[in-house]
CSV table of C-alpha atoms and ligand atoms in Angstrom, one decimal:
chain,number,residue,atom,x,y,z
A,25,MET,CA,-57.7,7.9,-89.7
A,26,ALA,CA,-61.1,8.7,-91.1
A,27,ASN,CA,-61.3,5.3,-92.6
A,28,VAL,CA,-60.7,3.6,-89.2
A,29,LEU,CA,-63.7,5.5,-87.9
A,30,GLU,CA,-65.7,4.6,-91.0
A,31,ASN,CA,-64.6,1.0,-90.7
A,32,ALA,CA,-65.6,0.7,-87.1
A,33,ILE,CA,-69.0,2.4,-87.6
A,34,SER,CA,-69.7,0.3,-90.7
A,35,LEU,CA,-68.9,-2.9,-88.7
A,36,VAL,CA,-71.2,-1.8,-85.9
A,37,GLU,CA,-74.0,-1.2,-88.5
A,38,ARG,CA,-73.4,-4.6,-90.1
A,39,THR,CA,-73.4,-6.3,-86.7
A,40,GLY,CA,-76.7,-4.6,-86.0
A,41,GLU,CA,-78.1,-6.3,-89.1
A,42,ILE,CA,-76.6,-9.7,-88.1
A,43,LEU,CA,-78.2,-9.4,-84.7
A,44,ASN,CA,-81.5,-8.2,-86.3
A,45,PHE,CA,-81.5,-5.1,-84.2
A,46,GLY,CA,-84.0,-3.4,-86.5
A,47,LYS,CA,-86.8,-5.7,-85.5
A,48,ARG,CA,-85.6,-6.5,-82.0
A,49,PHE,CA,-85.0,-2.9,-80.7
A,50,GLN,CA,-87.4,-0.6,-82.6
A,51,GLY,CA,-85.3,0.5,-85.4
A,52,GLN,CA,-81.7,1.6,-85.4
A,53,ALA,CA,-81.8,3.8,-82.3
A,54,ILE,CA,-79.2,1.7,-80.4
A,55,ILE,CA,-76.8,1.7,-83.4
A,56,GLU,CA,-77.4,5.4,-83.8
A,57,ARG,CA,-76.5,5.8,-80.1
A,58,LEU,CA,-73.1,4.1,-80.7
A,59,ARG,CA,-72.2,6.0,-83.8
A,60,ILE,CA,-71.8,9.2,-81.9
A,61,PRO,CA,-69.8,9.6,-78.7
A,62,ASP,CA,-71.4,10.8,-75.4
A,63,LYS,CA,-69.0,13.7,-75.1
A,64,VAL,CA,-66.3,15.3,-77.2
A,65,ILE,CA,-63.9,17.5,-75.4
A,66,MET,CA,-61.4,19.5,-77.5
A,67,PHE,CA,-59.2,22.3,-76.4
A,68,ARG,CA,-55.9,24.0,-76.9
A,69,ALA,CA,-53.1,24.1,-74.4
A,70,THR,CA,-50.4,26.7,-74.6
A,71,VAL,CA,-47.0,25.6,-73.2
A,72,GLN,CA,-43.9,27.6,-72.4
A,73,LEU,CA,-41.0,26.0,-74.2
A,74,ASP,CA,-37.6,25.8,-72.5
A,75,ARG,CA,-35.8,28.1,-74.9
A,76,SER,CA,-38.0,29.5,-77.6
A,77,GLY,CA,-41.3,31.0,-76.5
A,78,LEU,CA,-44.8,29.5,-76.5
A,79,LYS,CA,-46.3,26.5,-78.4
A,80,VAL,CA,-50.0,25.7,-78.8
A,81,PHE,CA,-51.2,22.1,-78.9
A,82,ASN,CA,-54.6,20.5,-79.9
A,83,CYS,CA,-55.9,18.3,-77.1
A,84,TYR,CA,-58.7,15.8,-77.1
A,85,ARG,CA,-60.6,13.5,-74.7
A,86,ILE,CA,-63.6,11.7,-76.2
A,87,GLN,CA,-65.9,9.8,-73.9
A,88,HIS,CA,-67.7,7.3,-76.1
A,89,SER,CA,-70.0,5.3,-73.8
A,90,ASP,CA,-70.3,4.7,-70.1
A,91,VAL,CA,-73.2,2.3,-70.3
A,92,LEU,CA,-71.1,-0.6,-68.8
A,93,GLY,CA,-69.1,1.5,-66.3
A,94,PRO,CA,-66.8,4.6,-66.1
A,95,TYR,CA,-65.2,5.7,-69.3
A,96,LYS,CA,-61.8,4.1,-69.9
A,97,GLY,CA,-59.1,4.5,-72.5
A,98,GLY,CA,-55.5,5.6,-73.2
A,99,ILE,CA,-54.0,8.9,-74.1
A,100,ARG,CA,-52.0,9.0,-77.4
A,101,PHE,CA,-49.3,11.5,-78.3
A,102,HIS,CA,-48.7,11.4,-82.0
A,103,PRO,CA,-48.5,14.0,-84.9
A,104,GLU,CA,-51.6,12.4,-86.6
A,105,VAL,CA,-53.9,12.6,-83.7
A,106,ASP,CA,-57.2,14.3,-84.7
A,107,THR,CA,-60.9,14.1,-83.8
A,108,ASP,CA,-61.7,11.2,-86.1
A,109,GLU,CA,-58.8,9.1,-84.8
A,110,VAL,CA,-59.6,9.6,-81.2
A,111,THR,CA,-63.3,9.0,-81.8
A,112,ALA,CA,-62.5,5.7,-83.6
A,113,LEU,CA,-60.2,4.6,-80.8
A,114,ALA,CA,-62.9,5.6,-78.2
A,115,LEU,CA,-65.5,3.5,-80.0
A,116,LEU,CA,-63.1,0.5,-80.1
A,117,MET,CA,-62.6,0.9,-76.3
A,118,THR,CA,-66.3,0.6,-75.7
A,119,LEU,CA,-66.4,-2.6,-77.7
A,120,LYS,CA,-63.2,-4.0,-76.2
A,121,THR,CA,-64.2,-3.6,-72.6
A,122,ALA,CA,-67.5,-5.3,-73.4
A,123,VAL,CA,-65.9,-8.2,-75.2
A,124,VAL,CA,-63.5,-9.0,-72.3
A,125,ASN,CA,-66.2,-8.4,-69.8
A,126,ILE,CA,-64.8,-5.7,-67.6
A,127,PRO,CA,-67.0,-3.0,-65.9
A,128,TYR,CA,-65.9,0.0,-68.0
A,129,GLY,CA,-67.1,2.0,-70.9
A,130,GLY,CA,-64.9,3.4,-73.6
A,131,ALA,CA,-63.0,6.7,-74.1
A,132,LYS,CA,-59.7,7.9,-75.6
A,133,GLY,CA,-57.6,11.0,-75.4
A,134,GLY,CA,-54.8,12.5,-77.3
A,135,ILE,CA,-52.6,15.4,-78.1
A,136,THR,CA,-51.3,16.2,-81.6
A,137,LEU,CA,-47.6,16.2,-81.2
A,138,ASP,CA,-44.4,14.3,-81.7
A,139,PRO,CA,-43.3,13.7,-78.1
A,140,LYS,CA,-39.7,13.3,-79.3
A,141,MET,CA,-39.7,17.0,-80.2
A,142,LEU,CA,-40.3,18.2,-76.6
A,143,SER,CA,-37.9,18.1,-73.6
A,144,VAL,CA,-39.0,16.2,-70.6
A,145,THR,CA,-39.9,19.4,-68.7
A,146,GLU,CA,-41.9,20.7,-71.7
A,147,LEU,CA,-43.8,17.4,-71.8
A,148,GLU,CA,-44.5,17.5,-68.1
A,149,ARG,CA,-45.9,21.1,-68.4
A,150,LEU,CA,-48.1,20.0,-71.3
A,151,VAL,CA,-49.4,16.9,-69.5
A,152,ARG,CA,-50.2,18.9,-66.4
A,153,LYS,CA,-52.1,21.5,-68.4
A,154,TYR,CA,-54.0,18.8,-70.2
A,155,THR,CA,-54.9,17.2,-66.8
A,156,PHE,CA,-55.9,20.5,-65.3
A,157,ARG,CA,-58.3,21.2,-68.2
A,158,LEU,CA,-59.9,17.8,-67.7
A,159,VAL,CA,-60.0,17.7,-63.9
A,160,ASN,CA,-63.8,17.8,-63.8
A,161,ASP,CA,-64.2,15.2,-66.6
A,162,ILE,CA,-61.9,12.5,-65.2
A,163,GLY,CA,-61.9,10.6,-61.9
A,164,PRO,CA,-61.8,7.0,-60.7
A,165,ASN,CA,-65.6,6.6,-61.1
A,166,ILE,CA,-65.9,8.9,-64.1
A,167,ASP,CA,-63.2,8.5,-66.7
A,168,ILE,CA,-59.9,6.7,-66.2
A,169,PRO,CA,-57.0,7.4,-68.7
A,170,ALA,CA,-54.1,5.1,-69.3
A,171,PRO,CA,-51.0,5.0,-71.7
A,172,ASP,CA,-51.2,4.5,-75.4
A,173,MET,CA,-48.8,5.3,-78.3
A,174,GLY,CA,-46.3,8.0,-77.2
A,175,THR,CA,-47.2,7.9,-73.5
A,176,SER,CA,-46.1,5.7,-70.6
A,177,ALA,CA,-46.1,5.3,-66.8
A,178,ARG,CA,-44.2,8.6,-66.6
A,179,GLU,CA,-47.1,10.6,-68.1
A,180,MET,CA,-49.6,8.7,-65.9
A,181,ALA,CA,-47.7,9.7,-62.8
A,182,TRP,CA,-47.9,13.4,-63.8
A,183,ILE,CA,-51.6,13.0,-64.4
A,184,PHE,CA,-52.2,11.5,-61.0
A,185,ASP,CA,-50.1,14.2,-59.3
A,186,GLU,CA,-51.9,17.1,-61.1
A,187,TYR,CA,-55.3,15.6,-60.3
A,188,ARG,CA,-54.3,15.2,-56.7
A,189,LYS,CA,-53.5,18.9,-56.4
A,190,HIS,CA,-56.9,19.9,-57.6
A,191,ARG,CA,-59.2,17.1,-56.4
A,192,ASP,CA,-57.9,14.3,-54.2
A,193,SER,CA,-55.2,11.7,-54.2
A,194,ALA,CA,-57.3,8.9,-55.6
A,195,LEU,CA,-54.8,6.5,-57.2
A,196,GLY,CA,-57.5,5.0,-59.4
A,197,VAL,CA,-57.9,8.2,-61.5
A,198,VAL,CA,-55.4,6.8,-63.9
A,199,THR,CA,-53.9,3.4,-64.7
A,200,GLY,CA,-50.5,2.3,-66.1
A,201,LYS,CA,-48.8,4.2,-63.3
A,202,PRO,CA,-45.3,3.4,-62.2
A,203,VAL,CA,-45.3,0.5,-59.7
A,204,SER,CA,-43.8,2.8,-57.1
A,205,LEU,CA,-47.0,4.9,-57.3
A,206,GLY,CA,-49.7,2.3,-57.2
A,207,GLY,CA,-49.2,0.8,-60.6
A,208,SER,CA,-49.8,-2.9,-61.1
A,209,LEU,CA,-47.0,-5.4,-61.6
A,210,GLY,CA,-47.3,-6.7,-65.1
A,211,ARG,CA,-49.2,-3.7,-66.5
A,212,LYS,CA,-46.4,-2.5,-68.8
A,213,GLU,CA,-46.1,-6.0,-70.4
A,214,ALA,CA,-49.8,-6.8,-70.3
A,215,THR,CA,-50.9,-5.9,-73.8
A,216,GLY,CA,-48.0,-7.8,-75.4
A,217,ARG,CA,-48.4,-10.8,-73.2
A,218,GLY,CA,-52.1,-10.8,-74.0
A,219,VAL,CA,-51.5,-10.7,-77.7
A,220,VAL,CA,-49.3,-13.8,-77.3
A,221,CYS,CA,-52.0,-15.5,-75.2
A,222,ALA,CA,-54.6,-14.8,-77.9
A,223,MET,CA,-52.1,-16.1,-80.5
A,224,LEU,CA,-51.6,-19.4,-78.6
A,225,GLU,CA,-55.3,-20.0,-78.5
A,226,ALA,CA,-55.7,-19.4,-82.2
A,227,ALA,CA,-52.6,-21.4,-83.1
A,228,LYS,CA,-54.1,-24.4,-81.3
A,229,ASP,CA,-57.3,-24.0,-83.4
A,230,LEU,CA,-55.2,-24.0,-86.6
A,231,ASN,CA,-53.0,-26.8,-85.3
A,232,LEU,CA,-49.9,-24.8,-85.8
A,233,LYS,CA,-46.7,-26.3,-84.4
A,234,ASN,CA,-43.2,-24.9,-84.2
A,235,PHE,CA,-44.4,-21.8,-85.8
A,236,THR,CA,-42.6,-18.5,-86.5
A,237,VAL,CA,-43.7,-15.0,-85.7
A,238,ALA,CA,-43.1,-11.6,-87.4
A,239,VAL,CA,-43.8,-8.5,-85.3
A,240,GLN,CA,-44.5,-5.1,-86.9
A,241,GLY,CA,-43.9,-2.3,-84.4
A,242,PHE,CA,-41.4,-2.6,-81.6
A,243,GLY,CA,-42.8,-0.2,-79.0
A,244,ASN,CA,-44.6,-1.2,-75.8
A,245,VAL,CA,-46.9,-3.8,-77.4
A,246,GLY,CA,-44.6,-5.2,-80.1
A,247,SER,CA,-41.5,-5.5,-77.9
A,248,HIS,CA,-43.3,-7.2,-75.0
A,249,ALA,CA,-45.1,-9.5,-77.4
A,250,ALA,CA,-41.8,-10.5,-79.0
A,251,LEU,CA,-40.1,-10.9,-75.6
A,252,TYR,CA,-42.9,-13.1,-74.3
A,253,CYS,CA,-42.8,-15.2,-77.5
A,254,PHE,CA,-39.0,-15.6,-76.9
A,255,GLU,CA,-39.6,-16.6,-73.3
A,256,GLN,CA,-42.1,-19.2,-74.4
A,257,GLY,CA,-39.6,-20.7,-76.9
A,258,ILE,CA,-41.5,-19.3,-79.9
A,259,LYS,CA,-39.2,-18.1,-82.8
A,260,VAL,CA,-39.6,-14.5,-83.7
A,261,THR,CA,-38.0,-14.3,-87.1
A,262,ALA,CA,-38.7,-10.7,-88.1
A,263,VAL,CA,-39.4,-7.3,-86.5
A,264,GLN,CA,-39.9,-3.9,-88.0
A,265,ASP,CA,-40.2,-0.4,-86.5
A,266,ILE,CA,-40.8,2.9,-88.3
A,267,ALA,CA,-37.2,3.2,-89.5
A,268,GLY,CA,-36.8,-0.4,-90.9
A,269,GLY,CA,-36.7,-4.0,-90.1
A,270,VAL,CA,-34.5,-7.0,-89.3
A,271,CYS,CA,-34.9,-10.7,-89.9
A,272,ASN,CA,-33.3,-14.0,-89.0
A,273,PRO,CA,-35.0,-17.3,-90.1
A,274,GLU,CA,-33.3,-19.1,-87.2
A,275,GLY,CA,-35.0,-16.7,-84.7
A,276,LEU,CA,-33.9,-13.3,-83.4
A,277,ASN,CA,-32.4,-13.0,-79.9
A,278,VAL,CA,-35.2,-10.7,-78.6
A,279,PRO,CA,-33.7,-9.7,-75.3
A,280,GLU,CA,-30.5,-8.7,-77.1
A,281,LEU,CA,-32.6,-6.8,-79.6
A,282,VAL,CA,-34.4,-4.9,-76.8
A,283,LYS,CA,-31.0,-3.9,-75.3
A,284,TYR,CA,-29.9,-2.8,-78.8
A,285,CYS,CA,-33.0,-0.7,-79.2
A,286,ASP,CA,-32.5,0.9,-75.8
A,287,GLN,CA,-29.0,2.0,-77.0
A,288,THR,CA,-29.7,3.0,-80.6
A,289,GLY,CA,-33.4,3.9,-80.5
A,290,GLY,CA,-34.5,1.3,-83.1
A,291,VAL,CA,-34.1,-2.2,-84.6
A,292,VAL,CA,-32.2,-1.1,-87.8
A,293,ASP,CA,-28.8,-2.6,-88.2
A,294,PHE,CA,-29.2,-5.1,-85.3
A,295,PRO,CA,-26.1,-7.3,-85.7
A,296,GLY,CA,-28.2,-10.5,-85.0
A,297,GLY,CA,-30.1,-10.4,-88.3
A,298,LYS,CA,-30.3,-9.1,-91.8
A,299,PRO,CA,-32.1,-5.9,-93.0
A,300,LEU,CA,-35.7,-6.3,-94.0
A,301,ASP,CA,-37.9,-4.0,-96.0
A,302,ASP,CA,-41.4,-5.3,-95.9
A,303,ILE,CA,-42.5,-7.3,-92.9
A,304,VAL,CA,-46.1,-7.8,-94.1
A,305,ALA,CA,-45.0,-10.0,-97.0
A,306,TYR,CA,-42.3,-11.8,-94.9
A,307,PRO,CA,-42.6,-15.6,-94.9
A,308,CYS,CA,-43.8,-16.6,-91.4
A,309,ASP,CA,-46.7,-18.4,-89.8
A,310,VAL,CA,-48.0,-15.6,-87.6
A,311,LEU,CA,-48.0,-11.9,-88.3
A,312,MET,CA,-48.5,-9.5,-85.4
A,313,PRO,CA,-49.3,-5.9,-86.5
A,314,CYS,CA,-48.4,-4.0,-83.3
A,315,ALA,CA,-47.5,-0.6,-84.8
A,316,LYS,CA,-50.5,1.5,-85.9
A,317,GLU,CA,-53.8,1.6,-87.8
A,318,SER,CA,-54.3,0.8,-91.5
A,319,MET,CA,-51.0,-1.1,-92.0
A,320,ILE,CA,-52.7,-4.1,-93.7
A,321,THR,CA,-54.6,-2.8,-96.8
A,322,ALA,CA,-56.1,-4.0,-100.0
A,323,GLU,CA,-52.7,-3.3,-101.6
A,324,ASN,CA,-50.7,-5.7,-99.4
A,325,ALA,CA,-53.2,-8.2,-98.0
A,326,GLY,CA,-52.7,-10.4,-101.0
A,327,GLN,CA,-49.0,-10.7,-100.3
A,328,ILE,CA,-49.3,-12.0,-96.7
A,329,LYS,CA,-47.8,-15.4,-96.2
A,330,ALA,CA,-48.9,-15.9,-92.6
A,331,LYS,CA,-51.8,-18.2,-91.8
A,332,LEU,CA,-52.7,-16.2,-88.7
A,333,ILE,CA,-52.8,-12.5,-87.9
A,334,VAL,CA,-53.1,-11.3,-84.3
A,335,GLU,CA,-53.8,-7.6,-84.1
A,336,GLY,CA,-51.7,-6.0,-81.3
A,337,ALA,CA,-52.4,-2.5,-82.7
A,338,ASN,CA,-55.8,-0.9,-82.9
A,339,GLY,CA,-57.4,-0.9,-86.3
A,340,PRO,CA,-54.4,-2.2,-88.3
A,341,THR,CA,-56.5,-3.9,-91.0
A,342,THR,CA,-58.7,-1.9,-93.3
A,343,GLU,CA,-62.2,-3.2,-94.2
A,344,GLU,CA,-61.2,-4.2,-97.8
A,345,ALA,CA,-58.1,-6.0,-96.5
A,346,ASP,CA,-60.2,-7.9,-93.9
A,347,ARG,CA,-62.4,-9.1,-96.8
A,348,ILE,CA,-59.3,-10.3,-98.7
A,349,LEU,CA,-57.9,-12.1,-95.7
A,350,ASP,CA,-61.3,-13.8,-95.1
A,351,GLU,CA,-61.4,-15.0,-98.8
A,352,ARG,CA,-57.8,-16.2,-98.4
A,353,LYS,CA,-58.8,-18.1,-95.2
A,354,ILE,CA,-56.2,-16.3,-93.1
A,355,LEU,CA,-57.5,-16.3,-89.5
A,356,VAL,CA,-57.5,-12.8,-87.9
A,357,VAL,CA,-57.8,-12.4,-84.1
A,358,PRO,CA,-59.3,-8.9,-84.0
A,359,ASP,CA,-57.8,-5.9,-82.0
A,360,ILE,CA,-60.7,-5.6,-79.6
A,361,LEU,CA,-59.9,-9.1,-78.3
A,362,ALA,CA,-56.2,-9.6,-79.1
A,363,ASN,CA,-54.9,-6.4,-77.5
A,364,ALA,CA,-57.3,-6.2,-74.6
A,365,GLY,CA,-54.6,-7.4,-72.1
A,366,GLY,CA,-53.7,-3.8,-71.4
A,367,VAL,CA,-57.1,-2.7,-70.4
A,368,ILE,CA,-57.7,-5.9,-68.4
A,369,VAL,CA,-54.6,-5.3,-66.3
A,370,SER,CA,-55.5,-1.6,-66.0
A,371,TYR,CA,-58.8,-2.9,-64.5
A,372,PHE,CA,-56.7,-5.0,-62.1
A,373,GLU,CA,-54.6,-2.0,-61.2
A,374,TRP,CA,-57.8,0.1,-60.4
A,375,VAL,CA,-59.1,-2.8,-58.3
A,376,GLN,CA,-55.8,-3.0,-56.4
A,377,ASN,CA,-55.8,0.7,-55.8
A,378,ARG,CA,-59.3,0.6,-54.4
A,379,GLU,CA,-58.5,-2.3,-52.1
A,380,GLY,CA,-55.0,-1.1,-51.1
A,381,PHE,CA,-53.9,-4.7,-51.6
A,382,TYR,CA,-51.4,-5.5,-54.2
A,383,TRP,CA,-51.0,-8.8,-56.1
A,384,GLU,CA,-48.0,-10.8,-57.1
A,385,GLU,CA,-47.1,-10.6,-60.8
A,386,GLU,CA,-47.8,-14.2,-61.3
A,387,ASP,CA,-51.3,-13.7,-59.9
A,388,VAL,CA,-51.8,-10.7,-62.3
A,389,ASN,CA,-50.7,-12.8,-65.3
A,390,ASN,CA,-52.8,-15.8,-64.4
A,391,ARG,CA,-55.9,-13.7,-64.0
A,392,LEU,CA,-55.1,-11.9,-67.3
A,393,PHE,CA,-54.7,-15.2,-69.2
A,394,THR,CA,-57.9,-16.7,-67.7
A,395,ARG,CA,-60.0,-13.7,-68.8
A,396,LEU,CA,-58.5,-13.6,-72.3
A,397,ARG,CA,-58.9,-17.3,-72.9
A,398,LYS,CA,-62.5,-17.1,-71.7
A,399,ALA,CA,-63.2,-14.2,-74.0
A,400,TYR,CA,-61.4,-15.9,-76.9
A,401,ALA,CA,-63.6,-19.1,-76.4
A,402,SER,CA,-66.8,-17.1,-76.4
A,403,VAL,CA,-65.8,-15.2,-79.6
A,404,LYS,CA,-64.9,-18.5,-81.3
A,405,GLU,CA,-68.2,-20.1,-80.2
A,406,THR,CA,-70.2,-17.1,-81.5
A,407,ALA,CA,-68.2,-17.1,-84.8
A,408,ALA,CA,-69.0,-20.8,-85.3
A,409,ALA,CA,-72.7,-20.4,-84.4
A,410,LYS,CA,-73.3,-17.3,-86.6
A,411,LYS,CA,-70.8,-18.4,-89.3
A,412,VAL,CA,-69.0,-15.1,-89.2
A,413,THR,CA,-65.4,-14.0,-88.7
A,414,LEU,CA,-63.8,-13.6,-85.2
A,415,ARG,CA,-64.0,-9.9,-85.7
A,416,GLN,CA,-67.7,-9.9,-86.5
A,417,ALA,CA,-68.3,-12.3,-83.6
A,418,ALA,CA,-66.5,-10.1,-81.2
A,419,TYR,CA,-68.6,-7.1,-82.3
A,420,CYS,CA,-71.8,-9.3,-81.9
A,421,ILE,CA,-70.8,-10.1,-78.3
A,422,ALA,CA,-70.0,-6.4,-77.5
A,423,LEU,CA,-73.2,-5.1,-79.1
A,424,GLU,CA,-75.4,-7.6,-77.3
A,425,LYS,CA,-73.9,-6.8,-74.0
A,426,ILE,CA,-74.0,-3.0,-74.4
A,427,THR,CA,-77.6,-3.1,-75.7
A,428,GLN,CA,-78.8,-5.3,-72.9
A,429,ALA,CA,-77.3,-2.8,-70.4
A,430,MET,CA,-78.8,0.2,-72.2
A,431,ILE,CA,-82.2,-1.4,-72.2
A,432,SER,CA,-81.9,-2.4,-68.5
A,433,ARG,CA,-81.0,1.2,-67.6
A,434,GLY,CA,-83.6,2.7,-69.9
A,435,VAL,CA,-82.1,4.0,-73.2
A,436,GLN,CA,-80.8,7.5,-72.6
B,503,LIG,P1,-45.4,2.7,-79.2
B,503,LIG,O1,-45.4,4.2,-79.5
B,503,LIG,O2,-44.8,2.3,-77.9
B,503,LIG,O3,-44.8,1.9,-80.4
B,503,LIG,C1,-45.2,2.0,-81.7
B,503,LIG,C2,-44.2,1.2,-82.6
B,503,LIG,O4,-44.6,1.1,-83.9
B,503,LIG,C3,-42.8,1.8,-82.6
B,503,LIG,O5,-41.8,0.8,-82.6
B,503,LIG,C4,-42.8,2.5,-84.0
B,503,LIG,O6,-41.4,2.7,-84.5
B,503,LIG,C5,-43.6,1.5,-84.8
B,503,LIG,N1,-44.1,2.1,-86.0
B,503,LIG,C6,-44.8,3.3,-86.2
B,503,LIG,N2,-45.1,3.5,-87.5
B,503,LIG,C7,-44.7,2.4,-88.1
B,503,LIG,C8,-44.7,1.9,-89.5
B,503,LIG,N3,-45.2,2.7,-90.4
B,503,LIG,N4,-44.1,0.8,-89.8
B,503,LIG,C9,-43.5,0.0,-88.9
B,503,LIG,N5,-43.5,0.3,-87.6
B,503,LIG,C10,-44.0,1.5,-87.2
B,503,LIG,O7,-46.9,2.3,-79.2
B,503,LIG,P2,-47.6,1.1,-78.5
B,503,LIG,O8,-48.1,1.6,-77.1
B,503,LIG,O9,-46.8,-0.1,-78.6
B,503,LIG,O10,-49.0,1.0,-79.4
B,503,LIG,C11,-48.9,0.3,-80.6
B,503,LIG,C12,-50.4,0.0,-81.0
B,503,LIG,O11,-51.0,-0.8,-80.0
B,503,LIG,C13,-51.3,1.2,-81.2
B,503,LIG,O12,-52.2,1.0,-82.2
B,503,LIG,C14,-52.0,1.3,-79.8
B,503,LIG,O13,-53.2,2.0,-79.9
B,503,LIG,C15,-52.2,-0.2,-79.6
B,503,LIG,N6,-52.4,-0.5,-78.2
B,503,LIG,C16,-51.5,-0.1,-77.2
B,503,LIG,C17,-51.8,-0.5,-75.9
B,503,LIG,C18,-50.8,-0.2,-74.8
B,503,LIG,O14,-51.0,-0.7,-73.6
B,503,LIG,N7,-49.7,0.5,-75.0
B,503,LIG,C19,-52.9,-1.3,-75.6
B,503,LIG,C20,-53.8,-1.7,-76.6
B,503,LIG,C21,-53.5,-1.3,-77.9
């Protein structure tokens, strides 16, 4: 993951040059401030296993910046979680909340583990320990966690409940909760739906009609993006998860595929399609990397057939691959814009929790799409004005916004 952190920092530095920060803001102090997170919290949690003794886990919460509002970011459970990965994801959150104009800073959390290896009771014990250790560092006005890879509404409910025991029952301490516990309608689907909304804007710009979509990763983001495409009458011709892929040039029946995954745990051998090895090179108009970081690299960027890439995952494209895609005139809608639907609806959830007034799902979706379209339009406008890629433009907008806020507050 080190290279995702290096990528993001190097992009921030290059953006500082594009924006002439050296001259405008007395040297590189602002950039320097963004290179390093505000606070790095690392600890170990020991958990009693159901049958076989104790196990120790590495736990992280990295608070990158609260210049624009309370820290905000998901919690990831994955065997590759480490300090660099969580730091990179926290920096991306700071930029993402700024690009889509919501009043939050950026943070990320994680525990190094494969959640499938623990029982539900073991997981609950671990999440409760993790929360207890962070009880002074999180809160509805301090730092608000949410789900990411390997976590879901279930874990968020445990976090809320543990926080409630030691502090108070502020629902806004965490977002992505179950709807029965103050979660927002449409939050679970929001990241995937937002990815499709961003894709539709970019497809209009490219004048793509009757296009086909390939989705890499079929978890929360990928499956909801594929489902929303299907509901909109857009053909999803290929999907892939960690175990393998499936394709059908006539279009996959995505609701059936979701049911199949619920029964079997993955997309492999879905009877409505043929097996597929390499989704990145699959002939399609739009590729949605919705799995994990560094999936599009210098090695495979040259084989991509799609005209448009919409990044559902965080950091799926390496810096070298990005350069190749730009040379090949493949349009990339960057992660900090394309997958911001989740944090936007998390913000709506937090607002609803504060008001105690809950919105209809249609209202949530309309507000989500309005915000995303507005953010997309401003990124596109900046890209045209500065003659840079959409990614670079999104970084420009984020950095300008964060810098203005830092200066207004007095750089700390
Ligand atoms: P998830 O754990 O629900 O799903 C991940 C999916 O990717 C699974 O289907 C898995 O099998 C697949 N996968 C993993 N490695 C793969 C590989 N090598 N090849 C192909 N498929 C592979 O995770 P998620 O919540 O959907 O998150 C996916 C990405 O989206 C992550 O980068 C995450 O940070 C980002 N993201 C998630 C949210 C959210 O609301 N969940 C919001 C913004 C961004």
